[in-house]
Short mmCIF file of C-alpha atoms and ligand atoms in Angstrom, two decimals:
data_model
loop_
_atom_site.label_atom_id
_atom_site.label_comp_id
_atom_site.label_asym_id
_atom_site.label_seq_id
_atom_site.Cartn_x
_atom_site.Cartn_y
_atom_site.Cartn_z
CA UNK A 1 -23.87 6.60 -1.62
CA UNK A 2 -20.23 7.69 -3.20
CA UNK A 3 -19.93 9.50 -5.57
CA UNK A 4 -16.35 9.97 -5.80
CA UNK A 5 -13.58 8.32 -4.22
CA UNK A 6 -10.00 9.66 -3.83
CA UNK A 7 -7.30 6.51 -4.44
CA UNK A 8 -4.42 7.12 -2.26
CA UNK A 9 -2.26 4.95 -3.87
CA UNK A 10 -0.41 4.63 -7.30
CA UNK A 11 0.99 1.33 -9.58
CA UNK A 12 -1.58 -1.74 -9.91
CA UNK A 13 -3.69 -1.60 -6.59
CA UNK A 14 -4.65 1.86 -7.95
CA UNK A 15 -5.67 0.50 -11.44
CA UNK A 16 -7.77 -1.83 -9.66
CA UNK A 17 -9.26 0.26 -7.66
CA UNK A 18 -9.90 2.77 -10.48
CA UNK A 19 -11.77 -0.30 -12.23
CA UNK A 20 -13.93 -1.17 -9.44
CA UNK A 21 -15.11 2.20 -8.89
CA UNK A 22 -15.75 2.54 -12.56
CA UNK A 23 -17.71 -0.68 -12.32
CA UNK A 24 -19.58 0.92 -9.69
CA UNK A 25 -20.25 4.58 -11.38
CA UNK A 26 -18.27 5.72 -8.77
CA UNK A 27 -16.30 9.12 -9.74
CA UNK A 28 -12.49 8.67 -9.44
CA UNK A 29 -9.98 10.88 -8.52
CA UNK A 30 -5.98 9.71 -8.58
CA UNK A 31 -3.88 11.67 -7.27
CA UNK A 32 0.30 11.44 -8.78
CA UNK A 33 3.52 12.46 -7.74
CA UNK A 34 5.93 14.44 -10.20
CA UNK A 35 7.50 11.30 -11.07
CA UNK A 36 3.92 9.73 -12.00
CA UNK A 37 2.71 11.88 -14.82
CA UNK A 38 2.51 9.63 -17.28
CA UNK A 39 1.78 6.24 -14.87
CA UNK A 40 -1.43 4.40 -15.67
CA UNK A 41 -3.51 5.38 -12.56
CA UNK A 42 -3.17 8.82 -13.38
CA UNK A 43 -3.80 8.19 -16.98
CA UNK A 44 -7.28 5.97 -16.14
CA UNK A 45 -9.22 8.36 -13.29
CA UNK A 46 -11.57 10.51 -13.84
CA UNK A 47 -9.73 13.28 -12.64
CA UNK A 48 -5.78 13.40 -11.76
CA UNK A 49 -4.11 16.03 -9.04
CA UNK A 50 -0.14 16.01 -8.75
CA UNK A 51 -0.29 16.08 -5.11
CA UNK A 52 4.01 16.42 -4.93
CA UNK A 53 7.54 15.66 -5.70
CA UNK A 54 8.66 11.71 -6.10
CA UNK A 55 9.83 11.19 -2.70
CA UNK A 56 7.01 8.92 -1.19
CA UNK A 57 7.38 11.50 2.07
CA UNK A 58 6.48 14.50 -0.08
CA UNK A 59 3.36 13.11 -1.81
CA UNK A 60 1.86 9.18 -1.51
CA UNK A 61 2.59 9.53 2.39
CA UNK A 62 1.38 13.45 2.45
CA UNK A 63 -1.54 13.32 4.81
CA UNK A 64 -2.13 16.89 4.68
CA UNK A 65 -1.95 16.86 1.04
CA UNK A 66 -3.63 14.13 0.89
CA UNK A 67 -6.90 14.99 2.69
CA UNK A 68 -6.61 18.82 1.62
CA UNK A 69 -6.87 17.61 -1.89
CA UNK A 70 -9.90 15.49 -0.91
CA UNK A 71 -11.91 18.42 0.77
CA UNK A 72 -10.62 20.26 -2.71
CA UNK A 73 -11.69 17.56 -5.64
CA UNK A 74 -15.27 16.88 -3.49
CA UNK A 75 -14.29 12.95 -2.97
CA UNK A 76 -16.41 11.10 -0.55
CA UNK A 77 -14.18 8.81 0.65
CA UNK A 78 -10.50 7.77 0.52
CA UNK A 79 -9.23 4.43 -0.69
CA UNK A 80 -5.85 3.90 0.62
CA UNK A 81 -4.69 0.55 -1.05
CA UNK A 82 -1.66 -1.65 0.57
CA UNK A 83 1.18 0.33 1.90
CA UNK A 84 1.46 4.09 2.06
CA UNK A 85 -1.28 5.50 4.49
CA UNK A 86 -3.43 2.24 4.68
CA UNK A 87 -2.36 1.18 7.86
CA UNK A 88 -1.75 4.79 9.65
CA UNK A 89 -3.89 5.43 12.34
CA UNK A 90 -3.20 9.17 12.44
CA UNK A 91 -4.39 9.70 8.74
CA UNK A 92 -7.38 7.66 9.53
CA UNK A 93 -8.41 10.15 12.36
CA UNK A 94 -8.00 12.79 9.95
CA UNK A 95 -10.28 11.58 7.73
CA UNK A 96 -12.96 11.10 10.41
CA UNK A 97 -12.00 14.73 11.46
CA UNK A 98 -12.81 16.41 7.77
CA UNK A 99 -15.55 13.96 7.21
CA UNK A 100 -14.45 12.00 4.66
CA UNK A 101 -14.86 8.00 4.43
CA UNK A 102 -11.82 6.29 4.95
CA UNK A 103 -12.44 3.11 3.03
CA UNK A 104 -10.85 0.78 5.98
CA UNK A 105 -11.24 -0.17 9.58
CA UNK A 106 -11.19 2.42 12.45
CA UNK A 107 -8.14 4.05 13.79
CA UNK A 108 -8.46 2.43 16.90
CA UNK A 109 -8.79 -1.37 15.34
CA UNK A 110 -5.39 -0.38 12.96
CA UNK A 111 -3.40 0.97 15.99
CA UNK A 112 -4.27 -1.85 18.08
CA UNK A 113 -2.95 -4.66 15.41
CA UNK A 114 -0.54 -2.44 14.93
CA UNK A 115 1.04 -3.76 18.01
CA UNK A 116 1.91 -7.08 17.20
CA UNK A 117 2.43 -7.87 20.72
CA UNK A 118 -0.86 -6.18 21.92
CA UNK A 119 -2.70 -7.96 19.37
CA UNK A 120 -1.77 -11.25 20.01
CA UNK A 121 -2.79 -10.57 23.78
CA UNK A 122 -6.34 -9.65 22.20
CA UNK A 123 -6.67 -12.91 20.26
CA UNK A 124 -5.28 -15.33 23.48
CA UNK A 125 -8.15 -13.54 25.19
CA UNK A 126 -10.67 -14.78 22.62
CA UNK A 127 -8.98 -18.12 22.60
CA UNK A 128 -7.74 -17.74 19.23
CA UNK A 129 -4.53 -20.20 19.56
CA UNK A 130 -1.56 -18.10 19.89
CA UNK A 131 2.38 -18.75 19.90
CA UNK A 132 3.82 -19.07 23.32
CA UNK A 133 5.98 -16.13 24.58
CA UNK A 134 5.91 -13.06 26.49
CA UNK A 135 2.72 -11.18 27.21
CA UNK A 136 4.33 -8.20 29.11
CA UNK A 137 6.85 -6.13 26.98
CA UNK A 138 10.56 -5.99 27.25
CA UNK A 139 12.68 -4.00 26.81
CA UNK A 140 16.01 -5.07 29.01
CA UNK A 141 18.01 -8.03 27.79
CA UNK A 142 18.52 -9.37 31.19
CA UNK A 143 14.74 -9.51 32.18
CA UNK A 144 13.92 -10.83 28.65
CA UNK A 145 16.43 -13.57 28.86
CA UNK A 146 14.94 -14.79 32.10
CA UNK A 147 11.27 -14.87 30.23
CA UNK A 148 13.54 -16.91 27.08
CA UNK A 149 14.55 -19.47 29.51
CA UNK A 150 10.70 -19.91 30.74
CA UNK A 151 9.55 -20.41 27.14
CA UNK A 152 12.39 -22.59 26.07
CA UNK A 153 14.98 -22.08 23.43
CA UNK A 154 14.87 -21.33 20.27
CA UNK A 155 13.24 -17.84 20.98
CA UNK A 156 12.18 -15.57 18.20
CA UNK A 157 12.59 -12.26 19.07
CA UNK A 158 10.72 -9.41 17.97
CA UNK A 159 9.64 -5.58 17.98
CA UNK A 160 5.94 -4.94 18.74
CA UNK A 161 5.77 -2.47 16.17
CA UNK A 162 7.00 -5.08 13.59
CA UNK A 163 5.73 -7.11 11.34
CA UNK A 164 7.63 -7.90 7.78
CA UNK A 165 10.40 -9.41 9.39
CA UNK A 166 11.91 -6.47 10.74
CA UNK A 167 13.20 -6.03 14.04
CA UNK A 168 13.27 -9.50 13.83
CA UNK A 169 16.09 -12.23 15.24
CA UNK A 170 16.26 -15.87 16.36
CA UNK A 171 18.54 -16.41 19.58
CA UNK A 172 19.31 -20.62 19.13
CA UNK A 173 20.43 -21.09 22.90
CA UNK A 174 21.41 -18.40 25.66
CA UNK A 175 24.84 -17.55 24.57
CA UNK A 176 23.10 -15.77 21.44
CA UNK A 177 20.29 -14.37 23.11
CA UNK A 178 21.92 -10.75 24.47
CA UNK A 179 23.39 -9.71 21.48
CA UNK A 180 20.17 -10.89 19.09
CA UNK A 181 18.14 -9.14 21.44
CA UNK A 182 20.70 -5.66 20.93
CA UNK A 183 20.35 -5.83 17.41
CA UNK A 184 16.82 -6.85 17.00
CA UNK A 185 15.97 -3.76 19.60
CA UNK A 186 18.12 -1.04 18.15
CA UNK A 187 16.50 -1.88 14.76
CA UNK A 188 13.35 -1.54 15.93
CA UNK A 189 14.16 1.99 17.53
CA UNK A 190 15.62 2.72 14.12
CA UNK A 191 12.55 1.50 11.99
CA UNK A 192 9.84 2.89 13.95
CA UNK A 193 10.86 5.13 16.87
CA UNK A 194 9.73 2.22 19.27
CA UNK A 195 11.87 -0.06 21.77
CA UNK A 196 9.32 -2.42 22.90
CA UNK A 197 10.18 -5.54 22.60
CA UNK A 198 8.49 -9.41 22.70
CA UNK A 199 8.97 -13.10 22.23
CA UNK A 200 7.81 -16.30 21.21
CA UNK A 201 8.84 -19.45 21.06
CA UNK A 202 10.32 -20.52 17.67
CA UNK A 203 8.94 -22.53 14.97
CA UNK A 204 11.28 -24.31 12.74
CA UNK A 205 10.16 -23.68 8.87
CA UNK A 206 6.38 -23.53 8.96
CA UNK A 207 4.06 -22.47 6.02
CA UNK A 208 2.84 -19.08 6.51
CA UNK A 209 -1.21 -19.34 5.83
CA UNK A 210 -3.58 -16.53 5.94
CA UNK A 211 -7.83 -16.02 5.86
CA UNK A 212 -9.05 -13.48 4.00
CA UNK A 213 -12.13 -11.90 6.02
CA UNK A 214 -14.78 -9.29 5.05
CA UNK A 215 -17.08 -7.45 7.50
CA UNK A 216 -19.50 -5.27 7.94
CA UNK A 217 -20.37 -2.71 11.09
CA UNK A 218 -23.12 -5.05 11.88
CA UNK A 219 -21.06 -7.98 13.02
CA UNK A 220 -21.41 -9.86 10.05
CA UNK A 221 -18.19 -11.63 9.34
CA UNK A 222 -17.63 -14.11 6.28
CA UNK A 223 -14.35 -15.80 4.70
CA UNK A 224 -13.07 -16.07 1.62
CA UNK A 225 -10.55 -19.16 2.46
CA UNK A 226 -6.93 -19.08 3.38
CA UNK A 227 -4.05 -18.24 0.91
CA UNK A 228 -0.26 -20.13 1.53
CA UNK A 229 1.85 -17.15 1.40
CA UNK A 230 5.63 -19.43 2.20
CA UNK A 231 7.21 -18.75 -0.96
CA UNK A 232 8.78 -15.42 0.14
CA UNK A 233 12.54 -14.08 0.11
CA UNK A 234 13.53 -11.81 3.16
CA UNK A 235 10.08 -11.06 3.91
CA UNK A 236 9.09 -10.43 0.40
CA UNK A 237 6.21 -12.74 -1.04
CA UNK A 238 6.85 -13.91 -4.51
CA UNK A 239 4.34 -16.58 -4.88
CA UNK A 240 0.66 -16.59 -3.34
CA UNK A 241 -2.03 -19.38 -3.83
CA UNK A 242 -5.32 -20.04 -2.42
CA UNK A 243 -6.25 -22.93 -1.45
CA UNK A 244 -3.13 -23.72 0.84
CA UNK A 245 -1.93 -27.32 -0.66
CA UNK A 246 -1.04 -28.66 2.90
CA UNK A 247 -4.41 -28.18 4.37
CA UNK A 248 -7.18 -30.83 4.78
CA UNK A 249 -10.41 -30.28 4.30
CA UNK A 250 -11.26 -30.30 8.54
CA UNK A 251 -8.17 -27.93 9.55
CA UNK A 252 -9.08 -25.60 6.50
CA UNK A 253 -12.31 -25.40 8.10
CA UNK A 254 -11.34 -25.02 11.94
CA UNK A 255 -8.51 -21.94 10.85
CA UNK A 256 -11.45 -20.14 8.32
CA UNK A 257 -13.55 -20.59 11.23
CA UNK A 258 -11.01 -19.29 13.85
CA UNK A 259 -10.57 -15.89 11.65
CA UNK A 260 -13.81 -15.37 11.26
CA UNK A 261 -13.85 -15.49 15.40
CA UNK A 262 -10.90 -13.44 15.38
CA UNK A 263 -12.24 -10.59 13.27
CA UNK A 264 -15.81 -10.53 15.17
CA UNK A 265 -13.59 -11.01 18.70
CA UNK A 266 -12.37 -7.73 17.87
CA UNK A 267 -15.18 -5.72 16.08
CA UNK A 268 -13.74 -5.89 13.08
CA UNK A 269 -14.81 -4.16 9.51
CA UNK A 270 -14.27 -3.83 5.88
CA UNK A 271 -11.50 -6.11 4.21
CA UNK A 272 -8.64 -8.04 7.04
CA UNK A 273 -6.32 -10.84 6.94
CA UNK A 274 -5.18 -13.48 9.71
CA UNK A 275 -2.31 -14.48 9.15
CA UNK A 276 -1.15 -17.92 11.01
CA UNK A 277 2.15 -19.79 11.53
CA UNK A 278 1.06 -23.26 10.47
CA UNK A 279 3.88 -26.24 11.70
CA UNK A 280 4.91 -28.98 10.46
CA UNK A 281 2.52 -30.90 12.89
CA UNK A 282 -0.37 -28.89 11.79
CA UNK A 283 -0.85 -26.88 14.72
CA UNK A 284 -1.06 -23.30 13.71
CA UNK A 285 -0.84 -19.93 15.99
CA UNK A 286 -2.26 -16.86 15.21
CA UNK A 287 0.28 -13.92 14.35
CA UNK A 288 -0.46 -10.95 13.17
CA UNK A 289 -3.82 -9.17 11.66
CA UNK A 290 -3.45 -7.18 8.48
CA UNK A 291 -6.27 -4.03 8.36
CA UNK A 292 -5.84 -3.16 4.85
CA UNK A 293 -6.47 -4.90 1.92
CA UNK A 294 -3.31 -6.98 0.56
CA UNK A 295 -1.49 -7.34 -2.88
CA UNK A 296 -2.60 -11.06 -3.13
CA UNK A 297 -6.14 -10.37 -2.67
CA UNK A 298 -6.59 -11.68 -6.25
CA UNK A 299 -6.11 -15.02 -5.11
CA UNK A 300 -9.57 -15.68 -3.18
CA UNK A 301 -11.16 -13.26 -5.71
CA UNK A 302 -10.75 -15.80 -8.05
CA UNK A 303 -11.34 -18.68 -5.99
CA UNK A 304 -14.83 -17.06 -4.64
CA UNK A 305 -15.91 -15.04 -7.83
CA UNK A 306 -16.31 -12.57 -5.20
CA UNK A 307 -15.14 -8.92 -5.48
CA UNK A 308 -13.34 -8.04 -2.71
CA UNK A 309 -12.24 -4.05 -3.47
CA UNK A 310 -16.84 -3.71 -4.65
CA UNK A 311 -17.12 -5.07 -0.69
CA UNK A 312 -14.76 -2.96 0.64
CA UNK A 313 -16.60 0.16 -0.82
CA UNK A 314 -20.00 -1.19 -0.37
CA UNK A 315 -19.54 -1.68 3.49
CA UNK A 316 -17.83 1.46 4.23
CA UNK A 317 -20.78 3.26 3.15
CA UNK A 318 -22.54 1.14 5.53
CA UNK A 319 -24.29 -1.24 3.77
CA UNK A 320 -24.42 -4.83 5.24
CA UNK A 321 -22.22 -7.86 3.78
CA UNK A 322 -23.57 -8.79 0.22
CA UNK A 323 -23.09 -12.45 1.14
CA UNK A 324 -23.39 -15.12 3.87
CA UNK A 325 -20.69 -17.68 4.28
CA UNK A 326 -23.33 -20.08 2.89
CA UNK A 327 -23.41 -18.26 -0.56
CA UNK A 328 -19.15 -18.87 -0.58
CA UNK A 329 -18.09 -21.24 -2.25
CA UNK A 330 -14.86 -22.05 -3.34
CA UNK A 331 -13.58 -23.54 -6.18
CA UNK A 332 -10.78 -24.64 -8.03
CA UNK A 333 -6.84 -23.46 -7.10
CA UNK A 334 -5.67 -19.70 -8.03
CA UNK A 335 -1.91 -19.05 -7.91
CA UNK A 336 -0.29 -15.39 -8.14
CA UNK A 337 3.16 -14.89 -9.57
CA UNK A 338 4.45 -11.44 -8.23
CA UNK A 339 6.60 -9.35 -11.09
CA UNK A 340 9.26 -7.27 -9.96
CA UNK A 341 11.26 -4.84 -11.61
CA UNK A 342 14.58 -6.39 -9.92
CA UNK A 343 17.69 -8.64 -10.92
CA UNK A 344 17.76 -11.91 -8.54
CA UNK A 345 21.36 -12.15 -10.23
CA UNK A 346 22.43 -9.50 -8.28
CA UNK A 347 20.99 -9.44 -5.03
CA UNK A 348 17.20 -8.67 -6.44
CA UNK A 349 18.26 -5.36 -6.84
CA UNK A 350 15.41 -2.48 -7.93
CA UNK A 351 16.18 -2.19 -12.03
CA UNK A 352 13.63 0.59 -13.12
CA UNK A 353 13.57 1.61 -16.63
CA UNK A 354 11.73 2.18 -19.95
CA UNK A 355 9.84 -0.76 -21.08
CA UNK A 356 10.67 -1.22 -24.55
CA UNK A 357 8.24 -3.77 -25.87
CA UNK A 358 5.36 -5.67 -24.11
CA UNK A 359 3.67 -8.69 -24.46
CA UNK A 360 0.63 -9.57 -21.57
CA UNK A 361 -1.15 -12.87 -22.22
CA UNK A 362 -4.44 -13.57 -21.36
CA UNK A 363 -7.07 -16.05 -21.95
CA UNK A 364 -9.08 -18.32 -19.88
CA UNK A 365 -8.60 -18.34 -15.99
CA UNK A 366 -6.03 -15.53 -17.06
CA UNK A 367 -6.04 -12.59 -14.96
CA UNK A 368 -2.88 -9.84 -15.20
CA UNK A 369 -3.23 -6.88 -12.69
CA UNK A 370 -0.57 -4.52 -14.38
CA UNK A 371 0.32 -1.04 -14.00
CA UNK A 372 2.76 -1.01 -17.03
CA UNK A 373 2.52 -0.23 -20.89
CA UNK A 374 5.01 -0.33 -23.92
CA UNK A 375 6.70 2.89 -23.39
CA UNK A 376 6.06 3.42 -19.96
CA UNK A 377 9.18 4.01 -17.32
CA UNK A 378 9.57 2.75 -14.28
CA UNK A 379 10.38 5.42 -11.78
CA UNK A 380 13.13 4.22 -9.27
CA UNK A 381 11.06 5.55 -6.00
CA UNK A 382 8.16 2.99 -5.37
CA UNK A 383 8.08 -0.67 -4.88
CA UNK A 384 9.83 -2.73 -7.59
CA UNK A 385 6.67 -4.88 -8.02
CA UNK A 386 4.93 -3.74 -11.44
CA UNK A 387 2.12 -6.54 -11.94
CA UNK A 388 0.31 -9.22 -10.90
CA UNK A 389 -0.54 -13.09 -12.71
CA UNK A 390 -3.05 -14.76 -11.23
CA UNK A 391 -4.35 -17.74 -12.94
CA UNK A 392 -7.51 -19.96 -11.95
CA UNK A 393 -8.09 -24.02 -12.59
CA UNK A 394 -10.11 -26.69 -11.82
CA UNK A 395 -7.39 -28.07 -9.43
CA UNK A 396 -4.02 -27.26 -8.25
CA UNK A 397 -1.72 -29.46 -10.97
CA UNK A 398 -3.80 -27.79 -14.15
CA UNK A 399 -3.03 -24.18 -12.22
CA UNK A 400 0.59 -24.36 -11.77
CA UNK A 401 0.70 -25.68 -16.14
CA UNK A 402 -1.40 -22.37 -16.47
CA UNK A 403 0.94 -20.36 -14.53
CA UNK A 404 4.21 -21.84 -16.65
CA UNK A 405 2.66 -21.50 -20.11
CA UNK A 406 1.58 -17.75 -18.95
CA UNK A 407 5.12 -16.85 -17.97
CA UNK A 408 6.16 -18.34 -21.19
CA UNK A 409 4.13 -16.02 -23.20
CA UNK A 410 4.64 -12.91 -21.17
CA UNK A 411 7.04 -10.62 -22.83
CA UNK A 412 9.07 -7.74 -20.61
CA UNK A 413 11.82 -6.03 -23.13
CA UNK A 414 13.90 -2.98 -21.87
CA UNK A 415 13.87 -4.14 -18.06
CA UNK A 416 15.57 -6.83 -15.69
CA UNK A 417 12.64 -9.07 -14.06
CA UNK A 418 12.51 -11.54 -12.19
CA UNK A 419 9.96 -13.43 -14.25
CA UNK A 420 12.43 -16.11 -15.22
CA UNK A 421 13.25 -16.80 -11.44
CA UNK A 422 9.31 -17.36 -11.31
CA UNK A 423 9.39 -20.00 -13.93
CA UNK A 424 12.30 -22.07 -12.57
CA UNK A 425 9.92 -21.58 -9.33
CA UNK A 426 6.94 -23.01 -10.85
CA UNK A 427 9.08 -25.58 -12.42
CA UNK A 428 10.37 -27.07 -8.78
CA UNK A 429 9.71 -30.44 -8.35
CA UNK A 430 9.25 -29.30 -4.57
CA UNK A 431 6.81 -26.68 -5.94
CA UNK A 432 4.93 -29.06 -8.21
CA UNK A 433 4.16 -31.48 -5.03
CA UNK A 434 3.22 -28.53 -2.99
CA UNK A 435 6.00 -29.72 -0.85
CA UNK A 436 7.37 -26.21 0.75
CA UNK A 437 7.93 -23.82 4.00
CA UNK A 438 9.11 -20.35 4.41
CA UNK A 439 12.58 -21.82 3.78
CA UNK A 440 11.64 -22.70 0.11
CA UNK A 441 13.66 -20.08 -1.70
CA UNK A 442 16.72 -19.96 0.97
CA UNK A 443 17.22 -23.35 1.08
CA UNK A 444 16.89 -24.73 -2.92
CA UNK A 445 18.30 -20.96 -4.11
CA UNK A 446 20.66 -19.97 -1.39
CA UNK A 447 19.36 -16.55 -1.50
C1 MV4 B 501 7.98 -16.41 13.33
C2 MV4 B 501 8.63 -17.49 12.73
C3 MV4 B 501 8.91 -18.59 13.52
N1 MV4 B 501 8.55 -18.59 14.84
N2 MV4 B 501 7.64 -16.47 14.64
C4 MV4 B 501 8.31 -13.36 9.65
C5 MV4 B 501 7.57 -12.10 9.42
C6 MV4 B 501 6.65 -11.90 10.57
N3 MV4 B 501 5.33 -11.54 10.11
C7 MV4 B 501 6.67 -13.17 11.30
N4 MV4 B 501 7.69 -14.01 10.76
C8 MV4 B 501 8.02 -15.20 11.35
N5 MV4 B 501 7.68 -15.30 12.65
C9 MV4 B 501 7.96 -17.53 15.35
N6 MV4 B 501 7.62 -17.57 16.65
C10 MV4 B 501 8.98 -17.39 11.38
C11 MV4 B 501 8.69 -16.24 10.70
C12 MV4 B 501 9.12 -16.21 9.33
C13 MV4 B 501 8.21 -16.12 8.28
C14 MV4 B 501 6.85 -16.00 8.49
C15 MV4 B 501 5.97 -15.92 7.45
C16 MV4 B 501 6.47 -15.93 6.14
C17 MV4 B 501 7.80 -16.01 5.91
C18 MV4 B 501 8.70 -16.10 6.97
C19 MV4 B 501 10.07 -16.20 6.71
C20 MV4 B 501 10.94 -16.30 7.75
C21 MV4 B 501 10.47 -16.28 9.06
#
C-alpha cells in the first residue's frame, strides 16, 4: 500500500489530488516552483519541496528533479495530473527505473497513443470504427496528395505527434492541398521535433464525444459514460457535460461499449479517455486515446458517484477494479464551466493577477474545484484556467438553471475572467436545446 504520493502537478488537479490522498491516509508531498510559494497545493500537502524557478522547463517539467526529489521525500508513487509529465513516456521509464509507482499507464501504452496515426492503426485492427485516411505516413506533399485524391476531398491533415489541434489544416479541394500540407508539416517539426505526417477524410462540424474508462492490470475494463466536449475555442474546451445531449440511449450504449473494447484491445490500465468524432449522421470514428486523467473528469464523477482520482491510486498499486459495469449507474446530467484567468474581449488573452475579493457558491449538486483564494496571485507562467464548476441535476434543463444561477453568484474581483462569456454561453438558445458542434463558439461568437 502507499504511503506517500508525490503530485507532480500544481493549480486545481493538484488540490484534488491532495484531497483524495487525504481521503485515503495517503501521505502527500507537493512539490512548487519559485513562483508557487504561496499557491494552494503547496499550502494543503503534507509536505512541500520548491523543486525550481517558474519556468515550467526548470521545475513542473524537471524529470530529474522531479524523481530525485521523490527518491529524497520517500514517496511511493508519482501522480502526474493532466499536462506536464503525464503523458511523457521518458519520465514514465524513469520512474520504473528508480522504483517508484507512476500513477498511470505504461510507457509503452503512452508512446504508442502518442502517435495519433499509429494509434488509430491499433484501433482499425480491433475494429474499433476509425476515420478514413492514410495508414502509412507521409511526409512528401506530392505522395500525400495522391493518397488525398484516393480518400476524397475535404482532407484533414495532420501531424502524428498531434493532437490539440496543432499541426493541424483542412485542404477544401487540390489547389489548397500543397501549401496546407507545408504549413501543417513545418508546424509539426516546430511543435514536436517530428515531420510525420497523416490524413483523414474530413468531417464537417461534428460533436466531439469522449468515454471515460478505468482499468485494472487484470483486464478488467468498466465505463463511466461519454462526456460532449464541442464547446471549445481553438482547441480549448470551455464547456464539458456528461451525458452527451445528442446521444440516444442505443448509440450511447454501442460507443461506451466500443471504448471499453478499445481500452482492453490494447491492454490498457488506470484512468483513459476515447475520444470520438461523432457526425451529424451519427456515425462516429474513433480519434485519439488520452492516457492521463483529464480536467473534465468531474463530469462522470458526478454522474457515477464514482471517484475516479481513489481508482486511479487504488489500481496502480495493483488492486483490481472496485466496480463492475453492472454496479455503474448513471444518473442525472453534470455540466462543467471551465474559469480562465483571460479577457475574451481581447483575444482571450492570459490576465494573471491578485484576486482581490472572492465569492465561491456552493450548495446542492454544487461542486467548485478551485485552486484560488482572496489574496492569492495568479502567476503569469501556467495555464490561465484557475477552477472548475461542475453542477449535477436530475436532468439536463434543471442542470444548465444550476449552472446560470452558480455563475451568478460566483464573485472574481481583481482579475479579467471569462466567467461572463460562460453565462451568455449557458444562456444560448442553441445551448439550451443542446443544439451544437465544434463550430458553436466560431460560428454564434466569431471568435
Ligand atoms: C478532425 C475534425 C474533422 N475531421 N478530424 C481537433 C483536435 C484534434 N484532436 C482533432 N480535431 C479535429 N479532427 C477530421 N477528420 C475536426 C476536428 C476539430 C475538433 C475536434 C474536437 C473538438 C473540437 C474541434 C474543433 C475543430 C476541429
Amino acid at each position: 500500500m502507499f504511503r506517500k504520493i508525490l503530485i507532480a502537478n500544481r493549480g486545481e488537479i493538484a488540490v484534488r489530488i491532495i484531497r483524495a490522498c487525504r481521503e485515503m491516509n495517503i501521505r502527500t508531498v507537493a512539490v512548487y516552483s519559485e513562483a508557487d510559494r504561496e499557491a494552494l497545493h503547496t499550502q494543503l500537502a503534507d509536505e512541500s519541496i520548491c523543486i525550481g524557478p517558474a519556468q515550467p522547463s526548470e521545475s513542473y517539467l524537471n524529470m530529474e528533479r522531479m524523481i530525485s526529489t521523490a527518491i529524497a521525500v520517500g514517496a511511493d508513487a508519482i501522480h502526474p495530473g493532466f499536462g506536464f509529465l503525464s503523458e511523457n513516456p521518458r519520465f514514465v521509464e524513469l520512474c520504473e527505473k528508480y522504483q517508484i509507482v507512476f500513477i498511470g499507464p505504461t510507457s509503452e501504452l503512452i508512446q504508442k497513443m502518442g502517435n495519433k496515426s499509429e494509434a488509430k492503426n491499433t484501433m482499425k485492427q480491433a475494429g474499433i470504427p476509425i476515420v478514413p485516411g492514410t495508414e502509412e505516413p507521409v511526409y512528401l506533399a506530392e505522395e500525400a496528395l495522391k493518397e488525398a485524391k484516393r480518400i476524397g476531398f475535404p482532407i484533414m491533415i495532420k501531424a502524428a505527434l498531434g493532437g490539440g489541434g496543432k499541426g493541424m489544416r483542412i485542404a477544401r479541394d487540390e489547389a489548397e492541398f500543397s501549401p496546407q500540407f507545408h504549413i501543417a508539416q513545418e508546424e509539426s517539426l516546430n511543435a514536436f521535433g517530428d515531420d510525420t505526417m497523416y490524413l483523414e477524410r474530413y468531417i464537417q462540424d461534428p460533436r466531439h464525444v469522449e468515454v471515460q474508462i478505468m482499468a485494472d492490470r487484470y483486464g478488467n475494463v468498466v465505463h463511466l459514460g461519454e462526456r460532449d466536449c464541442s464547446i471549445q475555442r481553438r482547441h480549448q474546451k470551455m464547456i464539458e457535460e456528461s451525458p452527451c445531449p445528442a446521444l440516444s440511449l442505443e448509440l450511447r450504449k454501442v460507443m461506451s461499449d466500443t471504448a471499453v473494447c478499445a481500452a482492453k484491445a490494447v491492454g490498457y490500465e488506470n484512468a483513459g479517455t476515447i475520444e470520438f468524432l461523432l457526425d451529424k449522421s451519427g456515425e462516429f470514428f474513433f480519434m485519439e486515446m488520452n492516457t492521463r486523467i483529464q480536467v473534465e473528469h468531474p463530469v462522470s464523477e458526478m454522474v457515477s458517484g464514482f471517484d475516479l482520482i481513489r481508482e486511479q491510486i487504488r489500481v496502480a498499486q495493483g488492486m483490481r477494479l472496485s466496480v463492475e459495469q453492472a454496479d455503474i449507474s448513471l444518473r442525472g446530467h453534470a455540466i462543467e464551466c471551465r474559469i480562465n484567468a483571460e479577457d475574451p474581449v481581447h483575444n482571450f488573452m492570459p490576465c494573471p493577477g491578485t484576486i482581490e475579493n472572492l465569492h465561491l457558491p456552493g450548495g446542492n449538486g454544487v461542486r467548485m474545484d478551485s485552486a484560488v483564494y482572496k489574496g492569492y496571485s495568479i502567476p503569469p507562467y501556467y495555464d490561465s484556467m484557475i477552477a472548475k464548476i461542475i453542477v449535477h441535476d436530475r436532468d439536463r434543463e434543471s442542470a444548465v438553471k444550476k449552472m446560470i444561477s452558480t455563475l451568478e453568484e460566483l464573485r472574481i474581483d481583481g482579475i479579467q475572467t471569462n466567467l461572463e462569456f460562460q453565462y451568455d454561453i449557458l444562456n444560448h438558445p442553441d445551448f439550451q436545446k443542446g443544439k451544437f458542434t465544434t463550430d458553436f463558439i466560431s460560428s454564434h461568437y466569431g471568435m
